[in-house]
Coordinates of C-alpha atoms in Angstrom, one line a residue:
X80 CA 36.9 106.2 126.4
X81 CA 36.4 103.8 129.2
X82 CA 39.5 102.7 131.1
X83 CA 40.5 99.4 129.5
X84 CA 38.1 99.8 126.6
X85 CA 39.1 98.7 123.1
X86 CA 36.8 101.3 121.2
X87 CA 37.0 103.2 118.1
X88 CA 38.9 106.0 119.6
X89 CA 41.7 104.0 120.5
X90 CA 44.5 104.9 117.9
X91 CA 45.4 108.5 116.8
X92 CA 47.7 109.7 114.1
X93 CA 49.9 112.5 114.5
X94 CA 51.2 114.0 111.4
X95 CA 54.5 116.2 111.5
X96 CA 54.4 120.1 110.6
X97 CA 57.0 119.3 108.0
X98 CA 58.1 117.5 105.1
X99 CA 60.6 114.8 106.0
X100 CA 61.3 111.4 105.5
X101 CA 58.7 110.2 108.2
X102 CA 55.2 111.1 107.7
X103 CA 53.6 110.6 110.9
X104 CA 53.6 108.3 114.3
X105 CA 50.7 106.4 115.4
X106 CA 50.1 106.3 119.1
X107 CA 47.4 105.7 121.9
X108 CA 46.5 108.8 123.6
X109 CA 46.5 107.1 127.2
X110 CA 49.6 106.1 129.1
X111 CA 51.4 103.5 129.2
X112 CA 50.4 102.6 125.8
X113 CA 51.5 106.1 124.1
X114 CA 55.1 105.2 125.3
X115 CA 54.9 102.7 122.3
X116 CA 54.8 104.9 118.9
X117 CA 55.0 103.2 115.5
X118 CA 56.6 105.4 112.9
X119 CA 55.1 105.4 109.2
X120 CA 57.6 106.2 106.6
X121 CA 56.8 107.9 103.3
X122 CA 56.0 105.4 100.3
X123 CA 57.0 105.7 96.5
X124 CA 54.2 107.9 95.4
X125 CA 55.1 110.4 98.4
X126 CA 51.9 109.2 100.4
X127 CA 51.6 108.0 103.6
X128 CA 49.8 105.1 104.9
X129 CA 47.4 105.1 107.9
X130 CA 45.6 102.3 109.4
X131 CA 42.4 102.3 111.6
X132 CA 43.4 99.4 113.8
X133 CA 39.8 99.1 115.3
X134 CA 38.4 98.6 112.1
X135 CA 41.3 97.6 110.0
X136 CA 40.7 100.1 107.0
X137 CA 43.3 101.3 105.0
X138 CA 43.8 104.4 103.1
X139 CA 46.5 107.0 101.7
X140 CA 47.0 110.6 103.0
X141 CA 49.1 112.7 100.7
X142 CA 52.4 113.5 102.9
X143 CA 53.3 117.3 103.4
X144 CA 49.9 118.8 102.4
X145 CA 47.9 121.1 104.1
X146 CA 45.9 118.4 105.9
X147 CA 48.9 117.3 107.6
X148 CA 49.8 120.8 109.4
X149 CA 47.1 119.3 112.4
X150 CA 45.7 116.1 113.4
X151 CA 44.1 114.2 110.6
X152 CA 40.3 114.3 110.8
X153 CA 39.5 110.7 111.3
X154 CA 35.7 110.3 112.0
X155 CA 34.9 110.7 115.5
X156 CA 38.4 111.0 117.0
X157 CA 39.4 113.4 119.8
X158 CA 42.5 115.6 119.3
X159 CA 46.0 113.6 119.9
X160 CA 48.0 114.1 122.9
X161 CA 51.7 114.4 123.1
X162 CA 53.3 110.9 123.2
X163 CA 55.2 111.7 126.2
X164 CA 54.1 114.5 127.9
X165 CA 50.4 116.2 129.0
X166 CA 48.1 116.8 131.8
X167 CA 46.8 113.3 131.7
X168 CA 50.0 111.4 132.2
X169 CA 49.6 111.2 136.1
X170 CA 46.1 110.0 135.8
X171 CA 47.0 107.7 133.3
X172 CA 49.7 106.2 135.4
X173 CA 47.6 105.4 138.0
X174 CA 45.0 103.2 135.7
X175 CA 47.7 100.9 135.2
X176 CA 46.8 99.4 138.7
X177 CA 44.1 97.8 137.3
X178 CA 45.3 94.4 136.4
X179 CA 42.7 94.3 133.3
X180 CA 44.3 97.6 131.9
X181 CA 47.9 96.1 132.3
X182 CA 46.7 92.8 130.1
X183 CA 45.5 95.2 127.5
X184 CA 48.4 97.0 127.2
X185 CA 50.2 93.6 126.2
X186 CA 47.2 93.3 123.8
X187 CA 47.7 96.9 122.3
X188 CA 51.4 96.1 122.1
X189 CA 51.0 92.9 120.3
X190 CA 48.4 94.6 117.9
X191 CA 51.1 97.2 116.7
X192 CA 53.9 94.5 116.3
X193 CA 51.4 92.7 114.1
X194 CA 50.6 96.1 112.4
X195 CA 54.2 97.0 111.9
X196 CA 55.0 93.4 110.1
X197 CA 55.7 93.6 106.6
X198 CA 52.1 93.3 105.8
X199 CA 51.5 96.7 106.8
X200 CA 53.7 98.3 104.2
X201 CA 52.4 95.3 101.9
X202 CA 49.0 97.3 101.9
X203 CA 50.7 100.2 100.1
X204 CA 52.5 98.1 97.5
X205 CA 49.2 96.3 96.7
X206 CA 47.6 99.8 96.1
X207 CA 50.7 101.1 93.9
X208 CA 50.9 97.4 92.2
X209 CA 47.1 98.0 91.2
X210 CA 48.3 101.0 89.4
X211 CA 50.8 98.9 87.7
X212 CA 48.1 96.3 86.1
X213 CA 46.3 98.4 83.5
X214 CA 46.1 95.0 81.7
X215 CA 43.1 94.6 83.6
X216 CA 41.2 97.3 81.9
X217 CA 42.8 96.4 78.7
X218 CA 41.4 92.6 78.9
X219 CA 37.8 93.9 79.8
X220 CA 37.5 96.7 76.9
X221 CA 38.7 94.0 74.4
X222 CA 35.9 91.7 75.2
X223 CA 33.0 94.0 76.0
X224 CA 32.1 96.0 72.9
X225 CA 28.4 96.4 72.7
X226 CA 26.4 93.6 71.0
X227 CA 28.1 90.9 68.7
X228 CA 31.7 90.5 68.1
X229 CA 32.8 93.4 65.4
X230 CA 34.4 92.4 61.9
X231 CA 35.5 94.4 59.2
X232 CA 34.2 92.1 56.5
X233 CA 31.0 90.6 55.5
X234 CA 31.8 87.3 54.1
X235 CA 28.4 87.0 52.3
X236 CA 29.6 89.6 49.9
X237 CA 32.5 87.9 48.7
X238 CA 32.1 86.9 45.3
X239 CA 34.4 83.6 45.7
X240 CA 32.0 82.3 48.4
X241 CA 28.9 82.7 46.3
X242 CA 29.1 79.3 44.8
X243 CA 27.7 75.9 45.6
X244 CA 30.5 74.1 47.4
X245 CA 30.2 70.2 47.0
X246 CA 33.7 69.4 48.9
X247 CA 35.2 70.8 51.7
X248 CA 38.6 71.4 50.3
X249 CA 37.0 73.8 47.6
X250 CA 36.3 76.0 50.7
X251 CA 39.5 76.3 51.6
X252 CA 40.6 77.1 48.3
X253 CA 38.2 80.0 47.9
X254 CA 39.4 81.3 51.7
X255 CA 42.9 81.3 50.7
X256 CA 42.1 83.1 47.1
X257 CA 42.0 86.2 49.7
X258 CA 44.0 85.0 53.0
X259 CA 47.1 84.0 50.9
X260 CA 49.2 84.0 54.0
X261 CA 47.2 81.8 56.0
X262 CA 48.4 78.3 55.0
X263 CA 51.8 79.0 55.7
X264 CA 51.3 80.4 58.9
X265 CA 48.9 77.5 59.8
X266 CA 51.2 74.6 58.6
X267 CA 54.2 76.0 60.7
X268 CA 51.8 75.6 64.0
X269 CA 51.5 72.8 66.3
X270 CA 47.8 72.6 65.5
X271 CA 48.6 71.5 62.2
X272 CA 51.9 69.2 62.7
X273 CA 50.6 67.9 66.2
X274 CA 54.6 68.0 66.7
X275 CA 56.3 70.7 69.3
X276 CA 58.8 72.5 66.7
X277 CA 61.1 73.9 69.4
X278 CA 61.5 70.6 71.8
X279 CA 64.5 68.9 71.4
X280 CA 65.1 67.2 68.0
X281 CA 61.5 68.5 66.7
X282 CA 60.1 65.3 65.9
X283 CA 59.8 63.5 69.1
X284 CA 57.5 65.8 71.0
X285 CA 54.1 66.2 70.7
X286 CA 50.9 64.0 69.7
X287 CA 52.3 62.7 66.3
X288 CA 55.6 62.4 68.1
X289 CA 56.8 59.8 70.4
X290 CA 54.9 61.1 73.8
X291 CA 52.0 58.7 75.2
X292 CA 49.1 59.4 77.5
X293 CA 47.0 57.0 79.7
X294 CA 43.8 57.7 77.6
X295 CA 44.0 56.7 74.4
X296 CA 47.5 56.4 74.4
X297 CA 49.1 57.5 70.9
X298 CA 47.6 58.8 67.7
X299 CA 50.1 56.9 65.3
X300 CA 48.2 53.8 63.5
X301 CA 45.0 55.4 64.9
X302 CA 44.8 58.8 63.0
X303 CA 41.1 58.1 60.8
X304 CA 39.6 58.4 64.6
X305 CA 42.1 60.8 66.3
X306 CA 42.4 63.2 63.6
X307 CA 38.5 64.1 63.9
X308 CA 40.2 66.9 66.1
X309 CA 42.5 67.7 63.7
X310 CA 42.5 71.1 61.4
X311 CA 42.6 69.5 58.4
X312 CA 41.1 66.9 55.9
X313 CA 42.1 63.5 55.0
X314 CA 44.9 62.5 57.7
X315 CA 44.5 58.3 57.7
X316 CA 47.6 57.6 58.0
X317 CA 51.5 58.7 57.8
X318 CA 51.2 59.3 54.3
X319 CA 49.2 62.7 54.6
X320 CA 50.9 65.5 52.6
X321 CA 51.4 68.1 55.3
X322 CA 52.2 70.7 52.9
X323 CA 49.0 70.5 50.3
X324 CA 47.3 73.7 51.3
X325 CA 43.9 72.5 50.4
X326 CA 44.2 69.9 53.4
X327 CA 43.7 72.8 55.8
X328 CA 40.1 73.0 57.4
X329 CA 39.4 76.6 57.7
X330 CA 35.9 76.1 59.2
X331 CA 36.8 74.0 62.2
X332 CA 38.0 77.0 63.7
X333 CA 36.1 79.9 62.0
X334 CA 32.7 78.4 61.7
X335 CA 30.1 80.9 63.9
X336 CA 27.1 79.2 63.0
X337 CA 28.4 76.1 64.8
X338 CA 26.5 73.7 62.5
X339 CA 30.0 72.5 60.8
X340 CA 31.0 69.1 62.1
X341 CA 33.6 66.6 61.3
X342 CA 32.5 62.8 61.5
X343 CA 34.3 61.1 64.3
X344 CA 36.2 58.4 62.1
X345 CA 36.5 60.0 58.8
X346 CA 40.0 61.4 59.3
X347 CA 38.7 65.0 59.9
X348 CA 36.2 65.0 57.0
X349 CA 32.7 65.9 57.3
X350 CA 29.8 63.5 56.0
X351 CA 28.4 63.8 52.6
X352 CA 24.8 62.5 53.8
X353 CA 23.1 61.7 56.9
X354 CA 25.4 59.1 58.8
X355 CA 24.9 57.8 62.5
X356 CA 27.5 57.0 64.7
X357 CA 27.0 54.1 66.8
X358 CA 29.3 55.0 69.8
X359 CA 27.1 57.9 70.8
X360 CA 23.9 57.3 68.7
X361 CA 24.1 60.9 67.0
X362 CA 23.2 61.3 63.3
X363 CA 26.1 63.9 61.7
X364 CA 24.1 66.1 59.0
X365 CA 26.4 67.3 55.5
X366 CA 27.3 70.9 56.2
X367 CA 25.6 73.9 54.5
X368 CA 28.7 75.3 52.9
X369 CA 27.2 78.3 51.6
X370 CA 25.6 79.4 54.7
X371 CA 28.3 78.5 57.0
X372 CA 31.1 80.6 55.0
X373 CA 28.6 83.7 54.7
X374 CA 29.1 83.6 58.6
X375 CA 32.7 82.9 59.1
X376 CA 34.5 84.9 61.7
X377 CA 37.0 85.0 64.5
X378 CA 37.0 81.7 66.7
X379 CA 34.9 81.8 70.0
X380 CA 34.8 79.1 73.2
X381 CA 32.8 76.5 71.0
X382 CA 35.3 76.6 68.2
X383 CA 38.1 75.5 70.3
X384 CA 35.7 73.4 72.7
X385 CA 34.6 71.3 69.6
X386 CA 38.0 69.5 70.2
X387 CA 39.6 70.5 73.3
X388 CA 36.1 69.6 75.2
X389 CA 36.1 66.4 73.9
X390 CA 39.5 65.4 73.9
X391 CA 40.2 61.8 75.0
X392 CA 37.0 60.4 73.6
X393 CA 34.1 62.4 75.2
X394 CA 32.9 65.1 77.1
X395 CA 35.1 66.5 80.2
X396 CA 37.1 63.1 79.7
X397 CA 40.5 64.6 79.8
X398 CA 41.2 68.3 81.4
X399 CA 39.1 68.5 84.3
X400 CA 38.5 72.2 83.8
X401 CA 37.6 71.8 80.1
X402 CA 34.1 70.6 79.0
X403 CA 31.0 71.4 77.2
X404 CA 29.9 73.5 80.5
X405 CA 32.5 76.0 79.7
X406 CA 31.0 77.0 76.3
X407 CA 28.4 79.3 77.7
X408 CA 29.5 79.5 81.4
X409 CA 27.7 81.2 84.2
X410 CA 29.6 83.3 86.9
X411 CA 29.7 80.7 89.4
X412 CA 31.8 78.5 87.2
X413 CA 34.2 81.0 85.5
X414 CA 34.4 84.4 86.6
X415 CA 36.2 85.3 83.1
X416 CA 34.0 83.4 80.4
X417 CA 30.8 84.1 82.3
X418 CA 28.5 85.1 79.1
X419 CA 26.7 87.8 81.2
X420 CA 29.9 89.4 82.6
X421 CA 33.5 89.6 80.9
X422 CA 32.6 86.7 78.5
X423 CA 36.5 86.0 77.4
X424 CA 37.0 84.1 74.7
X425 CA 40.1 81.6 74.6
X426 CA 42.5 83.9 72.4
X427 CA 42.0 86.5 75.4
X428 CA 44.6 84.5 77.5
X429 CA 46.0 82.2 74.5
X430 CA 47.6 84.9 72.6
X431 CA 47.5 84.4 68.9
X432 CA 49.8 85.5 66.3
X433 CA 49.7 84.8 62.9
X434 CA 47.9 81.3 63.4
X435 CA 50.4 80.7 66.2
X436 CA 48.3 80.1 69.1
X437 CA 49.8 80.1 72.8
X438 CA 49.7 77.5 75.6
X439 CA 51.2 74.5 74.6
X440 CA 53.5 73.1 78.0
X441 CA 55.8 70.7 76.7
X442 CA 59.2 72.3 77.2
X443 CA 58.8 76.0 77.1
X444 CA 57.4 77.6 80.2
X445 CA 53.9 79.1 80.0
X446 CA 55.1 82.2 81.6
X447 CA 58.7 83.1 81.7
X448 CA 58.3 86.5 82.6
X449 CA 55.5 87.5 84.7
X450 CA 54.8 90.9 82.7
X451 CA 51.8 93.4 82.4
X452 CA 49.5 93.4 78.9
X453 CA 50.7 96.8 78.3
X454 CA 54.4 95.7 78.2
X455 CA 53.4 92.9 75.6
X456 CA 50.0 92.6 74.5
X457 CA 50.9 89.8 72.5
X458 CA 53.3 88.1 74.7
X459 CA 53.8 84.3 74.0
X460 CA 52.1 83.2 77.1
X461 CA 50.0 85.4 79.5
X462 CA 49.8 84.5 83.0
X463 CA 47.2 85.9 85.6
X464 CA 49.8 88.7 86.5
X465 CA 49.4 90.2 83.1
X466 CA 46.3 91.7 84.0
X467 CA 45.9 91.5 87.8
X468 CA 49.9 92.1 88.7
X469 CA 51.6 90.6 91.4
X470 CA 50.0 92.2 94.2
X471 CA 46.5 91.7 93.4
X472 CA 44.4 91.8 96.8
X473 CA 43.9 95.8 97.2
X474 CA 43.0 95.0 101.2
X475 CA 44.2 91.5 102.0
X476 CA 48.0 92.1 102.4
X477 CA 48.7 88.9 103.5
X478 CA 47.3 86.8 100.9
X479 CA 49.6 89.2 98.7
X480 CA 52.5 87.8 100.5
X481 CA 52.0 84.6 98.9
X482 CA 52.0 85.4 95.4
X483 CA 55.8 84.5 95.1
X484 CA 55.1 81.1 95.8
X485 CA 51.4 80.3 95.1
X486 CA 49.8 80.5 91.9
X487 CA 46.6 82.4 91.4
X488 CA 44.7 79.4 90.5
X489 CA 45.7 77.5 93.7
X490 CA 43.3 79.6 95.5
X491 CA 41.3 80.8 93.0
X492 CA 39.9 77.3 91.8
X493 CA 38.7 75.2 94.7
X494 CA 37.6 72.2 92.6
X495 CA 37.6 71.6 88.8
X496 CA 34.6 69.5 87.0
X497 CA 32.1 71.5 89.1
X498 CA 29.4 70.7 86.3
X499 CA 30.1 68.0 84.4
X500 CA 32.2 64.9 85.8
X501 CA 35.5 64.3 84.5
X502 CA 37.9 60.9 84.1
X503 CA 40.3 60.3 86.9
X504 CA 41.3 56.9 86.2
X505 CA 41.3 54.6 83.0
X506 CA 42.6 50.8 83.3
X507 CA 43.2 49.2 80.1
X508 CA 44.3 45.8 81.6
X509 CA 40.6 44.8 82.0
X510 CA 39.2 45.7 78.5
X511 CA 38.3 42.8 76.2
X512 CA 35.6 41.2 78.5
X513 CA 32.6 39.8 77.0
X514 CA 29.0 39.9 78.4
X515 CA 27.1 36.2 78.8
X516 CA 26.2 36.2 75.1
X517 CA 30.0 36.6 74.4
X518 CA 29.7 40.0 73.1
X519 CA 31.1 43.6 73.8
X520 CA 29.1 45.3 76.4
X521 CA 29.3 48.7 78.5
X522 CA 28.2 49.1 82.1
X523 CA 27.0 52.7 83.4
X524 CA 27.6 54.0 86.3
X525 CA 27.4 57.4 88.2
X526 CA 26.5 60.7 86.3
X527 CA 25.2 58.3 83.8
X528 CA 28.6 57.8 82.4
X529 CA 30.1 54.5 81.6
X530 CA 32.6 52.7 84.2
X531 CA 33.4 49.8 82.1
X532 CA 33.4 48.9 78.3
X533 CA 34.9 46.1 76.8
X534 CA 36.8 48.3 74.3
X535 CA 38.7 50.3 76.8
X536 CA 38.5 48.7 80.3
X537 CA 37.6 50.5 83.4
X538 CA 36.7 54.0 84.3
X539 CA 36.4 56.1 87.3
X540 CA 34.7 59.3 87.0
X541 CA 34.2 62.1 89.4
X542 CA 32.8 65.7 89.9
X543 CA 33.9 68.7 92.1
X544 CA 37.3 67.3 92.4
X545 CA 40.1 68.6 94.6
X546 CA 43.2 69.2 92.6
X547 CA 46.7 67.5 93.4
X548 CA 49.4 70.5 94.1
X549 CA 52.9 70.7 92.9
X550 CA 55.5 73.2 92.4
X551 CA 55.4 74.3 88.8
X552 CA 57.2 76.4 86.4
X553 CA 55.3 76.3 83.3
X554 CA 56.7 73.4 81.6
X555 CA 55.9 69.8 81.8
X556 CA 58.4 67.2 81.5
X557 CA 57.3 64.3 79.4
X558 CA 58.3 60.4 78.9
X559 CA 58.7 59.1 75.5
X560 CA 57.9 55.6 74.1
X561 CA 61.4 54.8 73.8
X562 CA 62.4 55.7 77.6
X563 CA 63.4 52.7 79.7
X564 CA 60.8 52.4 82.5
X565 CA 60.7 50.7 85.8
X566 CA 57.6 48.9 86.2
X567 CA 57.7 48.3 90.0
X568 CA 56.8 52.1 90.2
X569 CA 54.0 54.0 89.0
X570 CA 55.3 56.2 85.9
X571 CA 54.9 59.6 85.1
X572 CA 54.2 59.9 81.7
X573 CA 54.2 63.7 82.0
X574 CA 55.0 65.7 85.3
X575 CA 55.2 69.4 86.1
X576 CA 58.7 70.8 86.1
X577 CA 59.5 73.1 88.8
X578 CA 61.1 73.1 92.3
X579 CA 60.8 75.1 95.6
X580 CA 64.4 76.9 94.6
X581 CA 63.5 78.1 91.5
X582 CA 61.9 81.9 91.8
X583 CA 59.7 81.2 89.0
X584 CA 57.8 78.3 90.3
X585 CA 54.7 78.4 91.9
X586 CA 52.5 76.2 93.8
X587 CA 49.9 75.0 91.0
X588 CA 47.0 72.8 91.1
X589 CA 46.7 69.8 88.7
X590 CA 44.7 67.1 87.5
X591 CA 46.1 63.8 88.2
X592 CA 44.7 61.1 86.1
X593 CA 46.0 57.8 86.9
X594 CA 45.9 54.8 84.5
X595 CA 47.1 50.9 83.9
X596 CA 48.3 50.7 80.2
X597 CA 50.1 47.7 78.0
X598 CA 54.2 48.0 78.1
X599 CA 56.9 45.8 77.1
X600 CA 58.2 44.0 79.9
X601 CA 61.1 42.5 78.2
X602 CA 62.3 45.8 76.7
X603 CA 61.2 47.8 79.7
X604 CA 59.6 50.1 77.3
X605 CA 56.0 51.5 76.8
X606 CA 54.2 50.4 73.5
X607 CA 52.0 52.2 71.0
X608 CA 49.1 49.6 70.1
X609 CA 47.1 49.8 66.9
X610 CA 43.5 50.6 68.6
X611 CA 41.3 51.6 65.6
X612 CA 40.8 50.1 62.5
X613 CA 38.4 47.7 60.5
X614 CA 37.3 44.7 61.5
X615 CA 39.5 42.6 59.5
X616 CA 42.6 44.6 60.6
X617 CA 45.1 44.0 63.4
X618 CA 43.4 46.8 65.9
X619 CA 42.5 46.0 69.0
X620 CA 39.0 47.2 68.8
X621 CA 38.5 44.6 65.8
X622 CA 39.8 41.4 67.2
X623 CA 40.9 42.3 71.1
X624 CA 44.2 40.8 70.9
X625 CA 46.9 42.9 72.7
X626 CA 49.8 41.2 71.0
X627 CA 48.4 41.6 67.7
X628 CA 47.7 45.1 68.2
X629 CA 50.7 46.2 69.6
X630 CA 52.9 44.3 66.9
X631 CA 50.8 46.4 64.6
X632 CA 51.2 49.6 66.2
X633 CA 55.0 49.2 67.1
X634 CA 55.9 48.0 63.3
X635 CA 53.8 51.2 62.2
X636 CA 56.2 53.6 64.2
X637 CA 59.3 51.5 63.2
X638 CA 60.1 50.7 67.2
X639 CA 61.2 47.1 68.4
X640 CA 58.5 44.8 70.8
X641 CA 59.5 41.8 72.2
X642 CA 56.2 40.2 72.0
X643 CA 55.6 40.0 75.6
X644 CA 52.7 42.0 77.3
X645 CA 52.4 43.6 80.2
X646 CA 50.6 46.1 82.1
X647 CA 52.1 49.1 84.3
X648 CA 50.4 51.9 86.4
X649 CA 51.1 55.2 85.1
X650 CA 50.0 58.9 85.8
X651 CA 49.2 61.9 83.5
X652 CA 49.0 65.7 84.8
X653 CA 46.8 68.7 83.4
X654 CA 47.3 72.2 84.9
X655 CA 44.3 73.5 86.3
X656 CA 43.9 77.2 84.8
X657 CA 40.3 77.2 83.9
X658 CA 36.8 77.5 86.2
X659 CA 37.8 80.4 88.1
X660 CA 35.4 80.8 90.9
X661 CA 34.3 84.0 92.5
X662 CA 36.2 85.5 95.1
X663 CA 33.6 84.2 97.8
X664 CA 34.1 81.0 96.9
X665 CA 38.0 80.8 97.0
X666 CA 40.2 78.1 99.1
X667 CA 40.1 79.0 102.8
X668 CA 43.3 79.5 104.5
X669 CA 42.7 76.7 106.9
X670 CA 42.5 74.2 103.8
X671 CA 45.9 74.5 103.5
X672 CA 47.2 75.8 107.1
X673 CA 46.4 72.3 108.6
X674 CA 48.3 69.0 109.0
X675 CA 45.9 67.2 107.1
X676 CA 44.8 69.9 104.2
X677 CA 45.5 70.4 100.8
X678 CA 48.8 70.7 100.5
X679 CA 49.7 68.3 103.2
X680 CA 52.4 66.5 100.8
X681 CA 54.0 69.2 99.3
X682 CA 57.7 69.3 99.9
X683 CA 60.2 72.1 100.1
X684 CA 58.1 74.9 101.9
X685 CA 57.2 75.3 105.8
X686 CA 53.4 76.2 106.1
X687 CA 52.3 77.5 109.5
X688 CA 49.5 75.1 110.9
X689 CA 50.8 72.4 108.9
X690 CA 54.3 72.0 109.7
X691 CA 55.9 72.1 113.3
X692 CA 59.5 72.9 114.1
X693 CA 60.3 72.1 117.7
X694 CA 63.2 74.8 118.3
X695 CA 60.8 77.7 117.1
X696 CA 57.7 76.3 118.8
X697 CA 59.6 76.2 122.4
X698 CA 61.1 79.9 121.5
X699 CA 57.6 81.1 120.6
X700 CA 55.9 79.8 123.5
X701 CA 59.0 80.8 126.0
X702 CA 58.2 84.5 124.7
X703 CA 54.7 84.4 125.6
X704 CA 55.2 82.8 128.8
X705 CA 58.0 85.6 129.6
X706 CA 55.3 88.6 128.0
X707 CA 52.6 87.4 130.1
X708 CA 55.0 86.8 133.6
X709 CA 56.5 90.3 132.8
X710 CA 53.1 91.9 132.5
X711 CA 51.7 90.1 135.2
X712 CA 54.9 90.9 137.3
X713 CA 54.6 94.6 136.4
X714 CA 51.0 94.9 137.2
X715 CA 51.5 93.3 140.7
X716 CA 54.4 95.7 141.2
X717 CA 52.3 98.8 140.6
X718 CA 49.4 97.6 142.8
X719 CA 51.9 97.3 145.8
X720 CA 53.4 100.4 145.0
X721 CA 49.7 102.2 144.9
X722 CA 48.9 100.4 147.9
X723 CA 51.9 101.6 149.8
X724 CA 51.2 105.3 148.5
X725 CA 47.6 104.9 149.9
X726 CA 49.0 103.3 153.1
X727 CA 51.2 106.6 153.6

């Protein structure tokens, strides 16, 4: 190797001849480099970790095997020399009289010190951790069966399903004649009650409790419109009988023909004759029940998406990472749901047992224990680690160093709303304006979406949105309509729970939706307006009178209202967990490790490249300068010494 060169044959491995706690040493064959020796210890699986420093390739060798009785045959390498003796010692000492060679020595030492950092052993941990995550294989095998999804029953042959159904409740009765346990299971689920049963008093938290949002605000008094996304029939007001089994809508989740549709304003019922819905200009058709029941099966993405893609009154309005593009996504949009790849259904991660579907984020953490699928394939919640382990990167050990503080989604979901736009702001205070003819109107903006609607106010839509980042332990804190508020500040109607001091918290991406909505300035509380109703009702969309609408809505839920109407700025958060990008599209390091990066406002953590500590900076630069001076002084001393010897 040429003097001062940094070629492929620079570093060598000398294995030991007996089995000890040390596997090998790494050193350079030329003095003075070989005076620095890096010891490689055994790792837990009785293997040694070697590293090709010129190409940064990592591999294992079995410790104390026959290959360890001599130099390991690393391609293109010369036999190793002794670390302290050998015929080349004096010759190599003289090579240090070259200044470039001495500066090169500093570079070698720095490289070895860097390699000796936790990242080196982290590579071994990554390989071992991969062995602890067979859940990845389980998840794939569960979704990659050939052909259509298998079933054990042909529903077209069931006698109970051979009749001509005239009402959807008749279908439910037929289903329950075989699935006798299903009704009780469903009626104890949050999809049925819209109340979190494990939160506080079991009545306040949930869509039909006292939580509110800054989209359509609240369900109570607006049931006929909102319950088009309920898995039941006839929930038109608070007299709905939640115990009636024939009110359950089995087809909402189990129709695999995707021809079954509920009408948007019929309290969960489909139509009985072709009916136009003026809001979207779509004509809804009566379901062909006999055809549909013959094809019932397990839910797929389109079943879940019939509600979750369209929450808030339109495609992509609410979540940002859930819209109709996720029904049949390409790999570029979501690597897990790619229809030509893994093709995951929602239940692969939202584990389901007895109709209890995991995933709600009120007060229970999403993943209190980051366990593998082999430990609990039906864990109450599944996190990324369930399949990928806590050291998911096989070669990028520095990335593995982040997993105790950074959620997988933070790097692997660079933007959301990558195909369709999502609503980022909703201002109710501007609702009620009329056009020149004195009639309600809409104004279209970018992406073909309304940016103003007399019924709802002003909107802001965006695509390819960079998330906001917060510490998150898997739960959300929620504001209730009964809470006292400070209108001088933007109100967080919900907010990620977690802190940098919580070992279960991670930095997580979120959609932050801002709004401006009515409140009661005298009582300092938020309000529930009655929005939807017939033209002769007190509903806001019937008369555009906020006071009348709020009086009606608050009376409906038995809460006080002073009669004063104000508007307050709010925010609402959705964790971003879908739209996982391919690995070559992940967030680049410098997008976070920079002063104006994605994490510029995140508290509680020191981020190199973003943060500066004067003391650390001074010590670091002092060490660099001292090292340069030491190497330079050593080089000059060697040159002077060599000149004197030559003169003699």
